[in-house]
CSV table of C-alpha atoms in Angstrom, one decimal:
chain,number,residue,atom,x,y,z
A,1,UNK,CA,2.0,-2.6,103.5
A,2,UNK,CA,2.9,-3.4,99.9
A,3,UNK,CA,0.4,-2.2,97.4
A,4,UNK,CA,-0.6,-5.1,95.0
A,5,UNK,CA,-1.2,-4.7,91.2
A,6,UNK,CA,-4.9,-6.1,91.9
A,7,UNK,CA,-5.6,-3.3,94.4
A,8,UNK,CA,-5.0,-0.5,91.8
A,9,UNK,CA,-6.2,-2.3,88.8
A,10,UNK,CA,-9.8,-0.9,89.0
A,11,UNK,CA,-8.4,2.8,88.9
A,12,UNK,CA,-8.0,4.4,85.6
A,13,UNK,CA,-9.4,4.0,82.1
A,14,UNK,CA,-6.8,1.6,81.1
A,15,UNK,CA,-7.9,-1.1,83.4
A,16,UNK,CA,-8.6,-4.3,81.3
A,17,UNK,CA,-11.0,-5.6,83.9
A,18,UNK,CA,-13.1,-2.3,83.9
A,19,UNK,CA,-13.1,-2.4,79.8
A,20,UNK,CA,-14.3,-6.0,79.9
A,21,UNK,CA,-17.1,-5.1,82.5
A,22,UNK,CA,-18.3,-2.2,80.5
A,23,UNK,CA,-18.3,-4.2,77.4
A,24,UNK,CA,-20.4,-6.9,79.1
A,25,UNK,CA,-22.8,-4.1,80.0
A,26,UNK,CA,-23.0,-2.6,76.6
A,27,UNK,CA,-23.4,-5.9,74.7
A,28,UNK,CA,-27.2,-6.6,75.1
A,29,UNK,CA,-27.9,-2.9,74.0
A,30,UNK,CA,-25.6,-3.2,71.1
A,31,UNK,CA,-27.2,-6.5,70.0
A,32,UNK,CA,-30.6,-4.9,70.2
A,33,UNK,CA,-29.4,-2.1,68.0
A,34,UNK,CA,-28.1,-4.4,65.5
A,35,UNK,CA,-31.3,-6.5,65.5
A,36,UNK,CA,-33.3,-3.3,65.1
A,37,UNK,CA,-31.1,-2.3,62.1
A,38,UNK,CA,-31.4,-5.8,60.6
A,39,UNK,CA,-35.2,-5.9,60.9
A,40,UNK,CA,-35.4,-2.1,59.3
A,41,UNK,CA,-33.2,-3.2,56.4
A,42,UNK,CA,-35.0,-6.4,55.8
A,43,UNK,CA,-38.4,-4.7,55.7
A,44,UNK,CA,-37.1,-2.1,53.1
A,45,UNK,CA,-35.5,-4.8,51.1
A,46,UNK,CA,-38.7,-6.8,50.9
A,47,UNK,CA,-40.6,-3.6,50.0
A,48,UNK,CA,-38.3,-2.9,47.2
A,49,UNK,CA,-38.7,-6.6,45.9
A,50,UNK,CA,-42.5,-6.9,46.2
A,51,UNK,CA,-44.0,-3.5,45.7
A,52,UNK,CA,-44.8,-1.5,42.4
A,53,UNK,CA,-42.3,0.6,40.9
A,54,UNK,CA,-44.8,3.5,41.2
A,55,UNK,CA,-44.0,3.8,45.0
A,56,UNK,CA,-42.8,7.3,45.7
A,57,UNK,CA,-42.0,8.5,49.2
A,58,UNK,CA,-40.4,5.4,50.1
A,59,UNK,CA,-37.6,5.9,47.6
A,60,UNK,CA,-36.7,9.4,49.1
A,61,UNK,CA,-37.5,8.5,52.7
A,62,UNK,CA,-36.0,4.9,53.5
A,63,UNK,CA,-37.5,4.7,56.9
A,64,UNK,CA,-39.9,2.1,58.6
A,65,UNK,CA,-42.3,3.9,61.0
A,66,UNK,CA,-43.3,1.7,63.8
A,67,UNK,CA,-44.5,4.3,66.5
A,68,UNK,CA,-45.7,8.0,66.2
A,69,UNK,CA,-47.2,10.9,68.4
A,70,UNK,CA,-47.8,14.2,67.4
A,71,UNK,CA,-44.9,15.5,65.2
A,72,UNK,CA,-42.6,12.5,66.1
A,73,UNK,CA,-42.1,9.3,64.2
A,74,UNK,CA,-40.0,6.5,65.5
A,75,UNK,CA,-38.3,4.2,63.0
A,76,UNK,CA,-37.8,0.4,63.3
A,77,UNK,CA,-34.2,1.2,63.6
A,78,UNK,CA,-34.8,3.3,66.7
A,79,UNK,CA,-34.2,6.5,65.1
A,80,UNK,CA,-36.8,9.5,65.8
A,81,UNK,CA,-37.8,12.1,63.1
A,82,UNK,CA,-39.7,15.3,63.2
A,83,UNK,CA,-42.6,14.7,60.5
A,84,UNK,CA,-43.2,17.8,58.4
A,85,UNK,CA,-44.8,15.7,55.8
A,86,UNK,CA,-47.8,14.8,57.8
A,87,UNK,CA,-49.1,12.3,55.5
A,88,UNK,CA,-49.1,14.9,52.7
A,89,UNK,CA,-51.2,17.2,54.9
A,90,UNK,CA,-53.6,14.6,56.0
A,91,UNK,CA,-52.6,14.8,59.8
A,92,UNK,CA,-53.9,18.2,60.7
A,93,UNK,CA,-53.5,17.3,64.4
A,94,UNK,CA,-50.3,15.1,64.0
A,95,UNK,CA,-49.9,11.3,64.7
A,96,UNK,CA,-52.2,9.5,67.1
A,97,UNK,CA,-53.7,12.7,68.7
A,98,UNK,CA,-55.8,11.7,72.0
A,99,UNK,CA,-59.0,13.2,70.7
A,100,UNK,CA,-58.9,11.2,67.5
A,101,UNK,CA,-57.9,8.0,69.1
A,102,UNK,CA,-60.9,8.4,71.7
A,103,UNK,CA,-63.4,9.0,69.0
A,104,UNK,CA,-62.2,5.9,67.1
A,105,UNK,CA,-62.3,4.0,70.4
A,106,UNK,CA,-65.8,5.1,71.2
A,107,UNK,CA,-67.2,3.7,67.7
A,108,UNK,CA,-65.1,0.4,68.2
A,109,UNK,CA,-66.5,-0.1,71.7
A,110,UNK,CA,-70.1,0.9,70.9
A,111,UNK,CA,-70.6,-2.1,68.6
A,112,UNK,CA,-71.7,0.2,65.8
A,113,UNK,CA,-71.3,-1.1,62.2
A,114,UNK,CA,-68.3,0.0,60.6
A,115,UNK,CA,-69.4,-0.3,57.0
A,116,UNK,CA,-72.9,1.1,55.9
A,117,UNK,CA,-72.5,2.5,52.4
A,118,UNK,CA,-74.6,5.6,52.3
A,119,UNK,CA,-77.1,4.8,55.2
A,120,UNK,CA,-77.8,7.4,57.8
A,121,UNK,CA,-76.0,6.8,61.2
A,122,UNK,CA,-75.5,9.1,64.2
A,123,UNK,CA,-71.6,8.9,63.4
A,124,UNK,CA,-72.3,10.4,60.0
A,125,UNK,CA,-75.0,12.9,61.2
A,126,UNK,CA,-72.5,14.3,63.7
A,127,UNK,CA,-69.7,14.5,61.1
A,128,UNK,CA,-72.1,16.4,58.7
A,129,UNK,CA,-73.3,18.8,61.2
A,130,UNK,CA,-69.7,19.5,62.3
A,131,UNK,CA,-68.6,20.0,58.6
A,132,UNK,CA,-71.5,22.3,57.9
A,133,UNK,CA,-70.7,24.4,60.9
A,134,UNK,CA,-67.1,25.2,59.6
A,135,UNK,CA,-68.1,26.0,55.9
A,136,UNK,CA,-68.0,29.4,54.4
A,137,UNK,CA,-71.4,31.0,55.5
A,138,UNK,CA,-72.5,31.6,51.9
A,139,UNK,CA,-72.2,27.9,51.1
A,140,UNK,CA,-73.2,26.3,54.5
A,141,UNK,CA,-76.8,28.0,54.2
A,142,UNK,CA,-77.6,26.1,51.0
A,143,UNK,CA,-75.2,23.1,50.8
A,144,UNK,CA,-75.4,19.7,50.0
A,145,UNK,CA,-72.8,16.9,50.7
A,146,UNK,CA,-71.8,13.9,48.5
A,147,UNK,CA,-69.8,11.1,50.2
A,148,UNK,CA,-67.4,9.8,47.6
A,149,UNK,CA,-64.7,7.1,47.5
A,150,UNK,CA,-62.1,7.4,50.0
A,151,UNK,CA,-59.5,9.5,48.3
A,152,UNK,CA,-59.4,13.2,47.2
A,153,UNK,CA,-59.1,12.2,43.7
A,154,UNK,CA,-62.4,10.5,43.9
A,155,UNK,CA,-64.0,13.8,45.2
A,156,UNK,CA,-62.6,15.6,42.1
A,157,UNK,CA,-64.1,13.0,39.7
A,158,UNK,CA,-67.4,13.4,41.4
A,159,UNK,CA,-67.1,17.2,41.1
A,160,UNK,CA,-66.6,17.0,37.5
A,161,UNK,CA,-69.6,14.7,37.1
A,162,UNK,CA,-71.8,17.0,39.3
A,163,UNK,CA,-71.1,20.2,37.1
A,164,UNK,CA,-71.2,18.4,33.9
A,165,UNK,CA,-74.8,17.0,34.7
A,166,UNK,CA,-75.7,20.3,36.2
A,167,UNK,CA,-74.8,22.5,33.2
A,168,UNK,CA,-75.3,20.0,30.2
A,169,UNK,CA,-71.7,21.0,29.3
A,170,UNK,CA,-68.6,18.8,29.2
A,171,UNK,CA,-65.3,21.0,29.2
A,172,UNK,CA,-63.3,22.0,32.2
A,173,UNK,CA,-61.1,24.9,32.9
A,174,UNK,CA,-58.0,24.3,35.0
A,175,UNK,CA,-54.6,25.9,35.6
A,176,UNK,CA,-51.0,25.4,35.0
A,177,UNK,CA,-49.1,23.8,37.9
A,178,UNK,CA,-52.4,22.2,39.2
A,179,UNK,CA,-52.5,18.8,41.0
A,180,UNK,CA,-56.0,17.2,41.6
A,181,UNK,CA,-55.2,13.6,41.9
A,182,UNK,CA,-54.2,10.4,39.9
A,183,UNK,CA,-57.4,9.2,38.5
A,184,UNK,CA,-58.1,9.8,34.8
A,185,UNK,CA,-60.2,13.0,34.9
A,186,UNK,CA,-58.3,14.4,38.0
A,187,UNK,CA,-55.1,13.9,35.9
A,188,UNK,CA,-56.5,15.7,32.8
A,189,UNK,CA,-56.9,18.8,35.1
A,190,UNK,CA,-53.4,18.5,36.5
A,191,UNK,CA,-50.3,20.2,35.4
A,192,UNK,CA,-48.6,17.2,34.3
A,193,UNK,CA,-51.2,15.9,32.0
A,194,UNK,CA,-50.6,14.8,28.4
A,195,UNK,CA,-53.7,14.0,26.3
A,196,UNK,CA,-56.4,16.4,27.7
A,197,UNK,CA,-60.0,17.7,27.1
A,198,UNK,CA,-59.3,20.6,29.7
A,199,UNK,CA,-58.5,24.3,28.8
A,200,UNK,CA,-55.3,25.3,30.5
A,201,UNK,CA,-55.2,28.9,32.0
A,202,UNK,CA,-52.1,30.7,33.5
A,203,UNK,CA,-52.0,30.6,37.3
A,204,UNK,CA,-50.3,33.9,38.6
A,205,UNK,CA,-47.3,33.9,40.7
A,206,UNK,CA,-44.5,36.3,41.5
A,207,UNK,CA,-41.4,34.4,41.4
A,208,UNK,CA,-41.8,32.7,38.0
A,209,UNK,CA,-44.7,34.8,36.4
A,210,UNK,CA,-45.9,33.5,33.1
A,211,UNK,CA,-45.8,37.1,31.9
A,212,UNK,CA,-42.5,38.0,33.3
A,213,UNK,CA,-43.8,40.7,35.6
A,214,UNK,CA,-45.3,39.3,38.6
A,215,UNK,CA,-47.2,41.2,41.4
A,216,UNK,CA,-50.7,42.6,40.8
A,217,UNK,CA,-49.9,43.4,37.1
A,218,UNK,CA,-49.1,39.8,36.5
A,219,UNK,CA,-52.5,38.6,38.3
A,220,UNK,CA,-54.2,41.0,36.1
A,221,UNK,CA,-52.9,39.7,32.9
A,222,UNK,CA,-53.8,36.2,34.0
A,223,UNK,CA,-57.3,37.2,34.7
A,224,UNK,CA,-57.6,39.0,31.3
A,225,UNK,CA,-56.3,36.1,29.5
A,226,UNK,CA,-58.9,33.9,31.2
A,227,UNK,CA,-61.7,36.6,30.1
A,228,UNK,CA,-60.5,36.4,26.7
A,229,UNK,CA,-60.4,32.6,26.4
A,230,UNK,CA,-64.0,32.4,27.4
A,231,UNK,CA,-65.3,35.5,25.4
A,232,UNK,CA,-63.6,35.1,22.0
A,233,UNK,CA,-65.7,32.9,19.7
A,234,UNK,CA,-62.5,31.9,18.0
A,235,UNK,CA,-60.5,30.8,21.2
A,236,UNK,CA,-61.4,27.1,20.5
A,237,UNK,CA,-62.7,26.8,24.2
A,238,UNK,CA,-66.5,26.3,24.3
A,239,UNK,CA,-68.4,27.2,27.4
A,240,UNK,CA,-67.2,25.0,30.0
A,241,UNK,CA,-69.0,22.9,32.8
A,242,UNK,CA,-66.8,24.3,35.5
A,243,UNK,CA,-63.5,25.8,36.5
A,244,UNK,CA,-61.3,24.1,39.3
A,245,UNK,CA,-58.5,25.8,41.1
A,246,UNK,CA,-56.6,25.4,44.2
A,247,UNK,CA,-56.4,28.4,46.6
A,248,UNK,CA,-52.8,27.4,47.2
A,249,UNK,CA,-51.0,25.2,44.8
A,250,UNK,CA,-49.3,22.4,46.8
A,251,UNK,CA,-47.7,20.0,44.4
A,252,UNK,CA,-47.2,22.8,41.9
A,253,UNK,CA,-44.8,24.4,44.3
A,254,UNK,CA,-46.7,26.1,47.3
A,255,UNK,CA,-47.9,29.0,45.4
A,256,UNK,CA,-50.7,31.0,47.1
A,257,UNK,CA,-53.2,32.5,44.7
A,258,UNK,CA,-53.6,36.3,45.0
A,259,UNK,CA,-56.7,37.1,46.9
A,260,UNK,CA,-57.5,39.6,44.3
A,261,UNK,CA,-57.1,37.2,41.3
A,262,UNK,CA,-59.2,34.5,43.2
A,263,UNK,CA,-62.2,37.3,43.7
A,264,UNK,CA,-61.8,38.1,39.8
A,265,UNK,CA,-62.2,34.2,38.9
A,266,UNK,CA,-65.3,34.2,41.2
A,267,UNK,CA,-66.6,37.3,39.3
A,268,UNK,CA,-65.7,35.8,35.8
A,269,UNK,CA,-67.3,32.3,36.5
A,270,UNK,CA,-70.4,33.9,38.0
A,271,UNK,CA,-71.0,36.2,35.1
A,272,UNK,CA,-70.8,33.4,32.8
A,273,UNK,CA,-72.7,30.7,34.8
A,274,UNK,CA,-69.8,28.6,35.2
A,275,UNK,CA,-69.5,26.6,38.4
A,276,UNK,CA,-66.3,27.4,40.4
A,277,UNK,CA,-64.8,24.3,42.1
A,278,UNK,CA,-62.4,25.0,45.0
A,279,UNK,CA,-59.9,22.0,45.6
A,280,UNK,CA,-59.3,22.3,49.3
A,281,UNK,CA,-57.9,18.7,49.6
A,282,UNK,CA,-54.8,19.9,51.0
A,283,UNK,CA,-55.4,23.6,52.1
A,284,UNK,CA,-58.4,22.8,54.2
A,285,UNK,CA,-59.1,22.4,57.9
A,286,UNK,CA,-57.0,25.3,59.0
A,287,UNK,CA,-53.8,24.6,57.1
A,288,UNK,CA,-53.4,28.0,55.5
A,289,UNK,CA,-54.5,30.1,58.6
A,290,UNK,CA,-58.2,30.1,57.8
A,291,UNK,CA,-60.3,27.0,58.2
A,292,UNK,CA,-60.9,27.2,54.3
A,293,UNK,CA,-58.2,28.8,52.2
A,294,UNK,CA,-60.9,30.5,50.0
A,295,UNK,CA,-61.7,32.5,53.1
A,296,UNK,CA,-58.7,34.7,52.8
A,297,UNK,CA,-60.3,36.3,49.6
A,298,UNK,CA,-63.8,36.1,50.8
A,299,UNK,CA,-64.7,34.0,47.9
A,300,UNK,CA,-67.6,31.5,48.2
A,301,UNK,CA,-67.2,28.8,45.6
A,302,UNK,CA,-70.0,26.7,44.1
A,303,UNK,CA,-68.2,23.4,44.8
A,304,UNK,CA,-65.6,22.4,47.4
A,305,UNK,CA,-63.6,19.3,47.1
A,306,UNK,CA,-62.4,17.9,50.6
A,307,UNK,CA,-60.4,15.0,51.8
A,308,UNK,CA,-57.1,14.5,53.7
A,309,UNK,CA,-57.4,16.2,57.0
A,310,UNK,CA,-61.3,16.0,57.2
A,311,UNK,CA,-60.9,12.1,58.0
A,312,UNK,CA,-58.9,12.7,60.9
A,313,UNK,CA,-56.0,10.4,59.6
A,314,UNK,CA,-58.4,8.0,58.0
A,315,UNK,CA,-59.7,7.8,54.3
A,316,UNK,CA,-62.5,10.1,53.7
A,317,UNK,CA,-63.5,12.4,50.8
A,318,UNK,CA,-66.6,14.6,50.1
A,319,UNK,CA,-68.0,17.1,47.8
A,320,UNK,CA,-69.9,20.0,49.1
A,321,UNK,CA,-71.8,22.2,46.5
A,322,UNK,CA,-74.8,24.5,46.3
A,323,UNK,CA,-78.1,22.9,46.5
A,324,UNK,CA,-79.3,24.0,42.8
A,325,UNK,CA,-76.5,21.9,41.5
A,326,UNK,CA,-78.0,18.8,43.1
A,327,UNK,CA,-79.4,17.2,39.9
A,328,UNK,CA,-77.9,13.7,40.5
A,329,UNK,CA,-80.3,10.7,39.9
A,330,UNK,CA,-80.1,8.2,42.4
A,331,UNK,CA,-76.9,5.9,41.9
A,332,UNK,CA,-75.4,8.5,39.6
A,333,UNK,CA,-72.3,8.5,41.7
A,334,UNK,CA,-71.3,6.1,44.5
A,335,UNK,CA,-68.5,4.5,46.1
A,336,UNK,CA,-68.3,1.2,48.1
A,337,UNK,CA,-66.4,2.9,51.2
A,338,UNK,CA,-68.3,6.2,51.1
A,339,UNK,CA,-69.6,5.2,54.7
A,340,UNK,CA,-66.4,4.8,56.3
A,341,UNK,CA,-67.6,5.2,60.1
A,342,UNK,CA,-64.2,5.2,61.7
A,343,UNK,CA,-63.1,8.1,59.5
A,344,UNK,CA,-66.1,10.1,60.0
A,345,UNK,CA,-65.8,9.7,63.8
A,346,UNK,CA,-62.1,10.7,63.6
A,347,UNK,CA,-63.0,13.5,61.2
A,348,UNK,CA,-65.6,15.1,63.7
A,349,UNK,CA,-63.2,15.1,66.5
A,350,UNK,CA,-60.5,16.9,64.3
A,351,UNK,CA,-62.8,19.4,62.8
A,352,UNK,CA,-64.1,20.3,66.2
A,353,UNK,CA,-60.6,20.4,67.8
A,354,UNK,CA,-59.3,22.7,65.1
A,355,UNK,CA,-62.4,24.9,65.4
A,356,UNK,CA,-62.6,25.1,69.1
A,357,UNK,CA,-58.9,25.5,69.7
A,358,UNK,CA,-58.2,28.3,67.2
A,359,UNK,CA,-55.8,26.2,65.6
A,360,UNK,CA,-56.4,27.9,62.1
A,361,UNK,CA,-55.4,31.4,63.8
A,362,UNK,CA,-52.3,29.5,65.4
A,363,UNK,CA,-51.2,28.4,62.0
A,364,UNK,CA,-51.4,32.0,60.5
A,365,UNK,CA,-49.2,33.3,63.4
A,366,UNK,CA,-46.6,30.4,63.5
A,367,UNK,CA,-46.4,30.2,59.7
A,368,UNK,CA,-45.8,33.9,59.5
A,369,UNK,CA,-42.8,33.5,62.1
A,370,UNK,CA,-41.5,30.6,60.4
A,371,UNK,CA,-41.7,32.3,57.0
A,372,UNK,CA,-39.9,35.3,58.2
A,373,UNK,CA,-37.1,33.3,59.4
A,374,UNK,CA,-36.7,31.2,56.1
A,375,UNK,CA,-36.8,34.4,54.1
A,376,UNK,CA,-33.6,35.5,55.8
A,377,UNK,CA,-32.0,32.4,54.1
A,378,UNK,CA,-32.5,34.0,50.8
A,379,UNK,CA,-29.9,36.6,51.9
A,380,UNK,CA,-27.5,34.0,53.2
A,381,UNK,CA,-27.5,31.2,50.7
A,382,UNK,CA,-27.7,32.0,46.9
A,383,UNK,CA,-29.2,28.6,46.3
A,384,UNK,CA,-32.4,29.7,48.1
A,385,UNK,CA,-34.4,31.5,45.4
A,386,UNK,CA,-37.6,32.1,47.0
A,387,UNK,CA,-39.7,31.2,50.1
A,388,UNK,CA,-43.4,31.4,50.2
A,389,UNK,CA,-46.5,29.9,51.6
A,390,UNK,CA,-49.6,30.6,53.7
A,391,UNK,CA,-50.1,29.6,57.4
A,392,UNK,CA,-48.4,26.1,57.8
A,393,UNK,CA,-48.1,25.3,54.2
A,394,UNK,CA,-44.5,26.6,53.3
A,395,UNK,CA,-42.4,26.1,50.3
A,396,UNK,CA,-38.6,27.0,49.7
A,397,UNK,CA,-37.5,27.0,46.1
A,398,UNK,CA,-34.0,25.9,45.4
A,399,UNK,CA,-32.2,27.3,42.5
A,400,UNK,CA,-28.8,27.0,40.6
A,401,UNK,CA,-27.2,30.3,41.2
A,402,UNK,CA,-24.4,29.5,38.9
A,403,UNK,CA,-26.4,28.9,35.9
A,404,UNK,CA,-26.1,31.6,33.2
A,405,UNK,CA,-29.5,33.2,32.1
A,406,UNK,CA,-30.1,33.7,28.4
A,407,UNK,CA,-28.5,36.9,27.0
A,408,UNK,CA,-30.7,39.9,27.4
A,409,UNK,CA,-33.0,38.2,30.0
A,410,UNK,CA,-33.6,38.7,33.6
A,411,UNK,CA,-35.3,36.8,36.3
A,412,UNK,CA,-35.0,33.9,38.6
A,413,UNK,CA,-32.2,31.3,38.2
A,414,UNK,CA,-33.1,27.9,36.9
A,415,UNK,CA,-34.7,25.4,39.4
A,416,UNK,CA,-32.4,23.1,41.0
A,417,UNK,CA,-33.8,19.8,41.9
A,418,UNK,CA,-30.5,18.1,42.6
A,419,UNK,CA,-29.8,20.6,45.3
A,420,UNK,CA,-33.4,20.3,46.7
A,421,UNK,CA,-33.0,16.4,46.8
A,422,UNK,CA,-29.9,16.9,48.8
A,423,UNK,CA,-31.6,19.2,51.1
A,424,UNK,CA,-34.2,16.5,51.7
A,425,UNK,CA,-31.5,13.9,52.3
A,426,UNK,CA,-29.5,16.0,54.6
A,427,UNK,CA,-32.8,16.9,56.5
A,428,UNK,CA,-33.5,13.2,56.8
A,429,UNK,CA,-30.0,12.6,58.2
A,430,UNK,CA,-30.7,15.2,60.9
A,431,UNK,CA,-34.1,13.6,61.9
A,432,UNK,CA,-36.5,15.8,59.7
A,433,UNK,CA,-38.9,14.6,57.1
A,434,UNK,CA,-39.6,17.0,54.4
A,435,UNK,CA,-41.4,16.9,51.1
A,436,UNK,CA,-40.3,17.9,47.6
A,437,UNK,CA,-42.7,19.5,45.1
A,438,UNK,CA,-42.7,22.1,42.4
A,439,UNK,CA,-42.6,22.2,38.5
A,440,UNK,CA,-39.2,20.5,38.8
A,441,UNK,CA,-39.4,18.9,42.2
A,442,UNK,CA,-37.0,21.9,43.3
A,443,UNK,CA,-39.1,23.1,46.2
A,444,UNK,CA,-38.7,21.8,49.8
A,445,UNK,CA,-42.2,21.6,51.3
A,446,UNK,CA,-43.3,21.9,54.9
A,447,UNK,CA,-46.6,20.6,56.1
A,448,UNK,CA,-46.2,20.1,59.8
A,449,UNK,CA,-49.2,19.5,62.2
A,450,UNK,CA,-51.2,22.4,63.2
A,451,UNK,CA,-50.3,21.4,66.8
A,452,UNK,CA,-46.7,22.4,66.3
A,453,UNK,CA,-45.2,24.1,69.4
A,454,UNK,CA,-42.9,27.0,69.4
A,455,UNK,CA,-40.2,24.8,70.5
A,456,UNK,CA,-40.9,22.2,67.9
A,457,UNK,CA,-41.0,24.9,65.1
A,458,UNK,CA,-37.5,26.1,66.3
A,459,UNK,CA,-36.1,22.6,66.1
A,460,UNK,CA,-37.5,22.2,62.6
A,461,UNK,CA,-36.1,25.5,61.4
A,462,UNK,CA,-32.7,24.8,62.9
A,463,UNK,CA,-32.5,21.3,61.3
A,464,UNK,CA,-33.6,22.6,58.0
A,465,UNK,CA,-31.1,25.6,58.1
A,466,UNK,CA,-28.3,23.3,58.8
A,467,UNK,CA,-29.3,21.1,56.1
A,468,UNK,CA,-29.4,23.9,53.7
A,469,UNK,CA,-25.9,25.2,54.9
A,470,UNK,CA,-24.5,21.8,54.5
A,471,UNK,CA,-25.8,21.5,50.8
A,472,UNK,CA,-24.9,25.1,50.1
A,473,UNK,CA,-21.3,24.2,51.1
A,474,UNK,CA,-21.2,21.4,48.9
A,475,UNK,CA,-22.6,23.3,45.9
A,476,UNK,CA,-19.8,25.9,46.4
A,477,UNK,CA,-17.3,23.0,45.9
A,478,UNK,CA,-18.9,22.0,42.6
A,479,UNK,CA,-21.9,19.9,41.0
A,480,UNK,CA,-20.1,16.8,41.8
A,481,UNK,CA,-20.3,17.4,45.6
A,482,UNK,CA,-24.0,18.1,45.5
A,483,UNK,CA,-24.6,14.9,43.4
A,484,UNK,CA,-22.7,13.1,46.1
A,485,UNK,CA,-24.8,14.6,48.9
A,486,UNK,CA,-28.0,13.8,46.9
A,487,UNK,CA,-27.1,10.1,46.4
A,488,UNK,CA,-30.7,9.0,46.4
A,489,UNK,CA,-33.1,7.7,43.8
A,490,UNK,CA,-34.0,10.5,41.3
A,491,UNK,CA,-37.4,11.4,40.2
A,492,UNK,CA,-40.7,11.1,42.0
A,493,UNK,CA,-44.4,11.6,41.2
A,494,UNK,CA,-46.5,14.1,43.2
A,495,UNK,CA,-48.0,12.5,46.0
A,496,UNK,CA,-50.8,12.2,48.6
């Protein structure tokens, strides 16, 4: 029997009929992808046309999140990302954790009021009880709590007002590289301030030590400088109302305070009746490997400023302080949204889950493993100048290894914000969201959720390592290649 052409037509990849059939099958999916991309691009275009020029993350991270769970975000264009920004550290349990969603639903289904100013409610009572259960014992035994406006910067402002009222003094002590928020008083105490009424003190660090020595000697010199400023009648710094510091500087470049230096600050302030304010907005709720970062040093501050993770992903900020500082008159500090019931419920669930499941200890263990991996990159890539952090608060400082140091000097190479920006962009191309920080935005920051698994940590490290390798290869081809890799809007403000 003769074999006809039609009998063999379906066989083999060259068949026009087969190609047409496959094209027909793929067409709906292709149209759906094109529609998703069009929606994604339209939203970004309208945002750029309508929103303030002050927007930050949207410039470096041109994504449109539509769904999220745990570590993962899905964009409107269908792409998935591993989120190591976590709402600038707000999402201790990642996106939409079941215990947080259940806590929110319970309040919504109960018919409880959602807005109550500062009235007492069962939801607030549960939050305060759980919060006090986690505090350092020396503070919890005699603590008061002030509910503020919903942002960490509101709590910083409240803390400043509190210590000024309690001491009758006005000046504040703060540190180089600090970041305490974007309102007026908080900005004055932050590292990028201009016209300030705050005395600035050196914050110790090893890699870029202000005294050029680092280590214990550098920390000792920083402590002596602080003592000199306070005790020298001609220093020009009158006795202050308080000292504010971050146990780990986040926006300043992920710089952990040496434990010994932090204890010295506690001794110096206590001896001079200066309230010590610990800004734990980003370091709190297990992030650094202890529930509160001050616990690494055993220091008990007089005041703690708390926000971000304590609201379980919703806006909430409080000041916790020693009862003898509680000199407020009724109405001396307020905030319309200080009674956010949904945030308190979500916060209670988050605090309890972190405490009951040992997530601070988990952060310490997993963070140490990730730091060890990343420090090996310093040997492999000359542009990786330093790797540092505590727990799951990690920073990788990128430098320009080709830049010549001034004659007769030694030390680290200059920071390379263009390389850091290129790494951030290459990470995003690989489905990894990271933050930038540091004095010159030259530090790639990791703030993954505390629920990060070993497998997820490996995926983060693989993508980050691959991104750094790609940028390092471009850097070897010359600055122009790096600028091409980093074709993204330059300059960004500290965020969160």
